[in-house]
Amino acid sequence: MASDMQNMAVTLQLDQTSTPPHLSAGGDWTLSNYHSLRRKIAELQLPPATPLNVSFKQITALDTIGAALLAELLGTQRVHELIQTGSDLPMAWRSLLKTVTEALAQTPAPPPLAKHSWVTDLLARVGVTMLGLKDSILALLGFTGLTLQALAGTLLRPSRWRVTAVVAQIEQTGLDAVPIVALLTFMVGAVIAFLGATVLANFGASIYTVNLVAFSFLREFAVLLTAILMAGRTASAFTAQIGAMKANEEIDAIRALGLDPMNLLVLPRVLALLVAMPALTFIAMISGLLGGAVVCALTLDISPTMFLTLLQQDVGIRHFFLGMAKAPVFAIVIALIGCLEGFKVTGSAQSVGEHTTSSVVQSIFLVILLDAVAALFYMEMGW
């Protein structure tokens, strides 16, 4: 009912039968009738740059919004002509209309809205992602340089060695991770042996299940599964620990005491993971082979003695070294990414969570990428 009364209180008519056309407006041109006024102006087909006879006798109220709508309807030139030649509007309303028109003329027109499509949005997101990837790579390389610089400055100064911190980190990253690493690789070794026994039995080559388990764990699965577990377990812990210290301004306090956060926080974690990662990889190899041996003994009647004999005859020691060679590289990547993301934390719990997630994702991605590059390199070298 109120809406109908507002519509009746506003009139706007254009009579094109007369020459020149006659425009008459009436009612309350105020904020309360804004929507109805806007609708009537949109419906009105006003001839552009055409002389008009304008009648405002029936307007009963006018405010700033109404004056702005009149200026939009008539245009700047027509409004100035009406103000100069006199109109049906009172002097106060003409002054208001003049002020609003001048203000609108000085206001720059809004820029046109850019047309978006899913293709341009997708390309824009890809571009932003690539720029972020470039910044992350540069930050990681710079952080690696700072770590090497701190390591070089510490090696020749035994007084700066953090032996206690390194040993504590070895316990947290290595010793505490032995059960989960051993259990996971044992089960994966059993699964691979099951698959080998199932597939190779069709070709009468079940005996080669031993070779399948040995090659897969010595070269790839042991170090890769261990690195992924360390990325999810250790890299996240490094980021959360350093990030919490950054959020609580403890790192600023360390610098205020004249200590270097690289020597105090980063180097012990990097060195600890350098020690723990090869040891865990070795445990993963033994556990995976043990899982495969159990399955072979239960399903293929291959005794542990025969399993070890075939392993010694068909699998060279070089496969063990090729797998172990990747462990220090993965350890450095995981430790550096975990520490770097911790230093990127700003000052909130949300930032700690975001960078912890980012450290895990980046670590797993780089570990798998480096493992693929190493596999291609080994293949090209004939190893």
PDB file of N, CA, C and O in Angstrom, residues 31-69:
ATOM      1  N   LEU A  31      14.116  11.434  -1.561  1.00  0.00           N
ATOM      2  CA  LEU A  31      14.748  10.132  -1.365  1.00  0.00           C
ATOM      3  C   LEU A  31      13.722   9.022  -1.162  1.00  0.00           C
ATOM      4  O   LEU A  31      13.950   7.883  -1.587  1.00  0.00           O
ATOM      5  N   SER A  32      12.604   9.313  -0.527  1.00  0.00           N
ATOM      6  CA  SER A  32      11.609   8.272  -0.270  1.00  0.00           C
ATOM      7  C   SER A  32      11.009   7.721  -1.558  1.00  0.00           C
ATOM      8  O   SER A  32      10.510   6.593  -1.570  1.00  0.00           O
ATOM      9  N   ASN A  33      11.039   8.491  -2.631  1.00  0.00           N
ATOM     10  CA  ASN A  33      10.487   8.042  -3.913  1.00  0.00           C
ATOM     11  C   ASN A  33      11.588   7.709  -4.927  1.00  0.00           C
ATOM     12  O   ASN A  33      11.341   7.715  -6.131  1.00  0.00           O
ATOM     13  N   TYR A  34      12.799   7.405  -4.431  1.00  0.00           N
ATOM     14  CA  TYR A  34      13.930   7.217  -5.336  1.00  0.00           C
ATOM     15  C   TYR A  34      13.680   6.076  -6.323  1.00  0.00           C
ATOM     16  O   TYR A  34      13.915   6.232  -7.532  1.00  0.00           O
ATOM     17  N   HIS A  35      13.216   4.938  -5.846  1.00  0.00           N
ATOM     18  CA  HIS A  35      13.063   3.788  -6.730  1.00  0.00           C
ATOM     19  C   HIS A  35      12.006   4.030  -7.799  1.00  0.00           C
ATOM     20  O   HIS A  35      12.201   3.680  -8.970  1.00  0.00           O
ATOM     21  N   SER A  36      10.900   4.637  -7.416  1.00  0.00           N
ATOM     22  CA  SER A  36       9.868   4.917  -8.419  1.00  0.00           C
ATOM     23  C   SER A  36      10.329   5.972  -9.411  1.00  0.00           C
ATOM     24  O   SER A  36      10.048   5.880 -10.620  1.00  0.00           O
ATOM     25  N   LEU A  37      11.091   6.981  -8.944  1.00  0.00           N
ATOM     26  CA  LEU A  37      11.625   7.983  -9.861  1.00  0.00           C
ATOM     27  C   LEU A  37      12.629   7.360 -10.826  1.00  0.00           C
ATOM     28  O   LEU A  37      12.614   7.647 -12.035  1.00  0.00           O
ATOM     29  N   ARG A  38      13.501   6.495 -10.301  1.00  0.00           N
ATOM     30  CA  ARG A  38      14.481   5.848 -11.150  1.00  0.00           C
ATOM     31  C   ARG A  38      13.799   4.982 -12.210  1.00  0.00           C
ATOM     32  O   ARG A  38      14.227   4.949 -13.366  1.00  0.00           O
ATOM     33  N   ARG A  39      12.726   4.306 -11.833  1.00  0.00           N
ATOM     34  CA  ARG A  39      12.003   3.464 -12.785  1.00  0.00           C
ATOM     35  C   ARG A  39      11.331   4.309 -13.863  1.00  0.00           C
ATOM     36  O   ARG A  39      11.358   3.964 -15.054  1.00  0.00           O
ATOM     37  N   LYS A  40      10.736   5.417 -13.480  1.00  0.00           N
ATOM     38  CA  LYS A  40      10.054   6.257 -14.477  1.00  0.00           C
ATOM     39  C   LYS A  40      11.045   6.903 -15.432  1.00  0.00           C
ATOM     40  O   LYS A  40      10.774   7.036 -16.635  1.00  0.00           O
ATOM     41  N   ILE A  41      12.225   7.317 -14.907  1.00  0.00           N
ATOM     42  CA  ILE A  41      13.243   7.900 -15.784  1.00  0.00           C
ATOM     43  C   ILE A  41      13.751   6.861 -16.774  1.00  0.00           C
ATOM     44  O   ILE A  41      13.998   7.153 -17.951  1.00  0.00           O
ATOM     45  N   ALA A  42      13.918   5.609 -16.316  1.00  0.00           N
ATOM     46  CA  ALA A  42      14.381   4.557 -17.209  1.00  0.00           C
ATOM     47  C   ALA A  42      13.348   4.243 -18.286  1.00  0.00           C
ATOM     48  O   ALA A  42      13.704   3.914 -19.431  1.00  0.00           O
ATOM     49  N   GLU A  43      12.055   4.342 -17.956  1.00  0.00           N
ATOM     50  CA  GLU A  43      11.003   4.058 -18.934  1.00  0.00           C
ATOM     51  C   GLU A  43      10.799   5.203 -19.915  1.00  0.00           C
ATOM     52  O   GLU A  43      10.278   5.003 -21.021  1.00  0.00           O
ATOM     53  N   LEU A  44      11.199   6.409 -19.553  1.00  0.00           N
ATOM     54  CA  LEU A  44      10.959   7.575 -20.388  1.00  0.00           C
ATOM     55  C   LEU A  44      11.944   7.615 -21.549  1.00  0.00           C
ATOM     56  O   LEU A  44      13.152   7.509 -21.365  1.00  0.00           O
ATOM     57  N   GLN A  45      11.431   7.750 -22.766  1.00  0.00           N
ATOM     58  CA  GLN A  45      12.256   7.867 -23.965  1.00  0.00           C
ATOM     59  C   GLN A  45      12.416   9.345 -24.298  1.00  0.00           C
ATOM     60  O   GLN A  45      11.627   9.922 -25.035  1.00  0.00           O
ATOM     61  N   LEU A  46      13.440   9.984 -23.745  1.00  0.00           N
ATOM     62  CA  LEU A  46      13.650  11.417 -23.940  1.00  0.00           C
ATOM     63  C   LEU A  46      14.510  11.647 -25.168  1.00  0.00           C
ATOM     64  O   LEU A  46      15.613  11.103 -25.268  1.00  0.00           O
ATOM     65  N   PRO A  47      14.034  12.419 -26.150  1.00  0.00           N
ATOM     66  CA  PRO A  47      14.831  12.663 -27.353  1.00  0.00           C
ATOM     67  C   PRO A  47      16.130  13.387 -27.010  1.00  0.00           C
ATOM     68  O   PRO A  47      16.101  14.400 -26.305  1.00  0.00           O
ATOM     69  N   PRO A  48      17.274  12.899 -27.462  1.00  0.00           N
ATOM     70  CA  PRO A  48      18.543  13.555 -27.133  1.00  0.00           C
ATOM     71  C   PRO A  48      18.714  14.841 -27.924  1.00  0.00           C
ATOM     72  O   PRO A  48      18.395  14.921 -29.099  1.00  0.00           O
ATOM     73  N   ALA A  49      19.267  15.864 -27.254  1.00  0.00           N
ATOM     74  CA  ALA A  49      19.604  17.162 -27.881  1.00  0.00           C
ATOM     75  C   ALA A  49      18.422  17.744 -28.653  1.00  0.00           C
ATOM     76  O   ALA A  49      18.570  18.266 -29.756  1.00  0.00           O
ATOM     77  N   THR A  50      17.244  17.637 -28.070  1.00  0.00           N
ATOM     78  CA  THR A  50      16.021  18.175 -28.694  1.00  0.00           C
ATOM     79  C   THR A  50      15.424  19.219 -27.769  1.00  0.00           C
ATOM     80  O   THR A  50      15.344  18.997 -26.546  1.00  0.00           O
ATOM     81  N   PRO A  51      14.997  20.404 -28.309  1.00  0.00           N
ATOM     82  CA  PRO A  51      14.366  21.415 -27.443  1.00  0.00           C
ATOM     83  C   PRO A  51      13.140  20.833 -26.746  1.00  0.00           C
ATOM     84  O   PRO A  51      12.378  20.060 -27.307  1.00  0.00           O
ATOM     85  N   LEU A  52      12.955  21.242 -25.497  1.00  0.00           N
ATOM     86  CA  LEU A  52      11.842  20.761 -24.689  1.00  0.00           C
ATOM     87  C   LEU A  52      11.185  21.930 -23.980  1.00  0.00           C
ATOM     88  O   LEU A  52      11.837  22.909 -23.610  1.00  0.00           O
ATOM     89  N   ASN A  53       9.881  21.807 -23.807  1.00  0.00           N
ATOM     90  CA  ASN A  53       9.144  22.676 -22.890  1.00  0.00           C
ATOM     91  C   ASN A  53       8.997  21.909 -21.579  1.00  0.00           C
ATOM     92  O   ASN A  53       8.365  20.850 -21.536  1.00  0.00           O
ATOM     93  N   VAL A  54       9.610  22.413 -20.531  1.00  0.00           N
ATOM     94  CA  VAL A  54       9.640  21.716 -19.249  1.00  0.00           C
ATOM     95  C   VAL A  54       8.739  22.439 -18.274  1.00  0.00           C
ATOM     96  O   VAL A  54       8.785  23.669 -18.149  1.00  0.00           O
ATOM     97  N   SER A  55       7.903  21.690 -17.594  1.00  0.00           N
ATOM     98  CA  SER A  55       6.985  22.235 -16.596  1.00  0.00           C
ATOM     99  C   SER A  55       7.197  21.493 -15.283  1.00  0.00           C
ATOM    100  O   SER A  55       7.039  20.273 -15.217  1.00  0.00           O
ATOM    101  N   PHE A  56       7.551  22.264 -14.244  1.00  0.00           N
ATOM    102  CA  PHE A  56       7.771  21.700 -12.921  1.00  0.00           C
ATOM    103  C   PHE A  56       6.749  22.232 -11.919  1.00  0.00           C
ATOM    104  O   PHE A  56       6.980  22.211 -10.712  1.00  0.00           O
ATOM    105  N   LYS A  57       5.619  22.707 -12.397  1.00  0.00           N
ATOM    106  CA  LYS A  57       4.644  23.308 -11.503  1.00  0.00           C
ATOM    107  C   LYS A  57       4.091  22.328 -10.472  1.00  0.00           C
ATOM    108  O   LYS A  57       3.740  22.724  -9.347  1.00  0.00           O
ATOM    109  N   GLN A  58       4.000  21.073 -10.880  1.00  0.00           N
ATOM    110  CA  GLN A  58       3.361  20.097  -9.997  1.00  0.00           C
ATOM    111  C   GLN A  58       4.336  19.453  -9.018  1.00  0.00           C
ATOM    112  O   GLN A  58       3.938  18.571  -8.239  1.00  0.00           O
ATOM    113  N   ILE A  59       5.622  19.812  -9.040  1.00  0.00           N
ATOM    114  CA  ILE A  59       6.570  19.279  -8.064  1.00  0.00           C
ATOM    115  C   ILE A  59       6.283  19.904  -6.704  1.00  0.00           C
ATOM    116  O   ILE A  59       6.252  21.134  -6.561  1.00  0.00           O
ATOM    117  N   THR A  60       6.086  19.053  -5.718  1.00  0.00           N
ATOM    118  CA  THR A  60       5.717  19.524  -4.375  1.00  0.00           C
ATOM    119  C   THR A  60       6.882  19.484  -3.391  1.00  0.00           C
ATOM    120  O   THR A  60       6.824  20.146  -2.352  1.00  0.00           O
ATOM    121  N   ALA A  61       7.921  18.706  -3.678  1.00  0.00           N
ATOM    122  CA  ALA A  61       9.076  18.627  -2.780  1.00  0.00           C
ATOM    123  C   ALA A  61      10.292  18.230  -3.603  1.00  0.00           C
ATOM    124  O   ALA A  61      10.194  17.459  -4.556  1.00  0.00           O
ATOM    125  N   LEU A  62      11.453  18.789  -3.222  1.00  0.00           N
ATOM    126  CA  LEU A  62      12.696  18.510  -3.945  1.00  0.00           C
ATOM    127  C   LEU A  62      13.849  18.494  -2.956  1.00  0.00           C
ATOM    128  O   LEU A  62      13.980  19.422  -2.142  1.00  0.00           O
ATOM    129  N   ASP A  63      14.649  17.430  -3.012  1.00  0.00           N
ATOM    130  CA  ASP A  63      15.864  17.372  -2.197  1.00  0.00           C
ATOM    131  C   ASP A  63      17.053  17.087  -3.106  1.00  0.00           C
ATOM    132  O   ASP A  63      16.948  17.157  -4.340  1.00  0.00           O
ATOM    133  N   THR A  64      18.182  16.762  -2.507  1.00  0.00           N
ATOM    134  CA  THR A  64      19.407  16.563  -3.283  1.00  0.00           C
ATOM    135  C   THR A  64      19.277  15.396  -4.248  1.00  0.00           C
ATOM    136  O   THR A  64      19.730  15.467  -5.409  1.00  0.00           O
ATOM    137  N   ILE A  65      18.655  14.302  -3.799  1.00  0.00           N
ATOM    138  CA  ILE A  65      18.475  13.146  -4.676  1.00  0.00           C
ATOM    139  C   ILE A  65      17.589  13.506  -5.860  1.00  0.00           C
ATOM    140  O   ILE A  65      17.879  13.145  -7.013  1.00  0.00           O
ATOM    141  N   GLY A  66      16.485  14.243  -5.601  1.00  0.00           N
ATOM    142  CA  GLY A  66      15.614  14.651  -6.700  1.00  0.00           C
ATOM    143  C   GLY A  66      16.316  15.568  -7.671  1.00  0.00           C
ATOM    144  O   GLY A  66      16.130  15.454  -8.895  1.00  0.00           O
ATOM    145  N   ALA A  67      17.141  16.502  -7.158  1.00  0.00           N
ATOM    146  CA  ALA A  67      17.885  17.399  -8.042  1.00  0.00           C
ATOM    147  C   ALA A  67      18.883  16.611  -8.899  1.00  0.00           C
ATOM    148  O   ALA A  67      19.054  16.892 -10.088  1.00  0.00           O
ATOM    149  N   ALA A  68      19.529  15.608  -8.321  1.00  0.00           N
ATOM    150  CA  ALA A  68      20.460  14.793  -9.089  1.00  0.00           C
ATOM    151  C   ALA A  68      19.739  14.013 -10.177  1.00  0.00           C
ATOM    152  O   ALA A  68      20.236  13.888 -11.305  1.00  0.00           O
ATOM    153  N   LEU A  69      18.552  13.507  -9.875  1.00  0.00           N
ATOM    154  CA  LEU A  69      17.784  12.786 -10.893  1.00  0.00           C
ATOM    155  C   LEU A  69      17.312  13.723 -11.999  1.00  0.00           C
ATOM    156  O   LEU A  69      17.294  13.337 -13.183  1.00  0.00           O
TER     157      LEU A  69
END
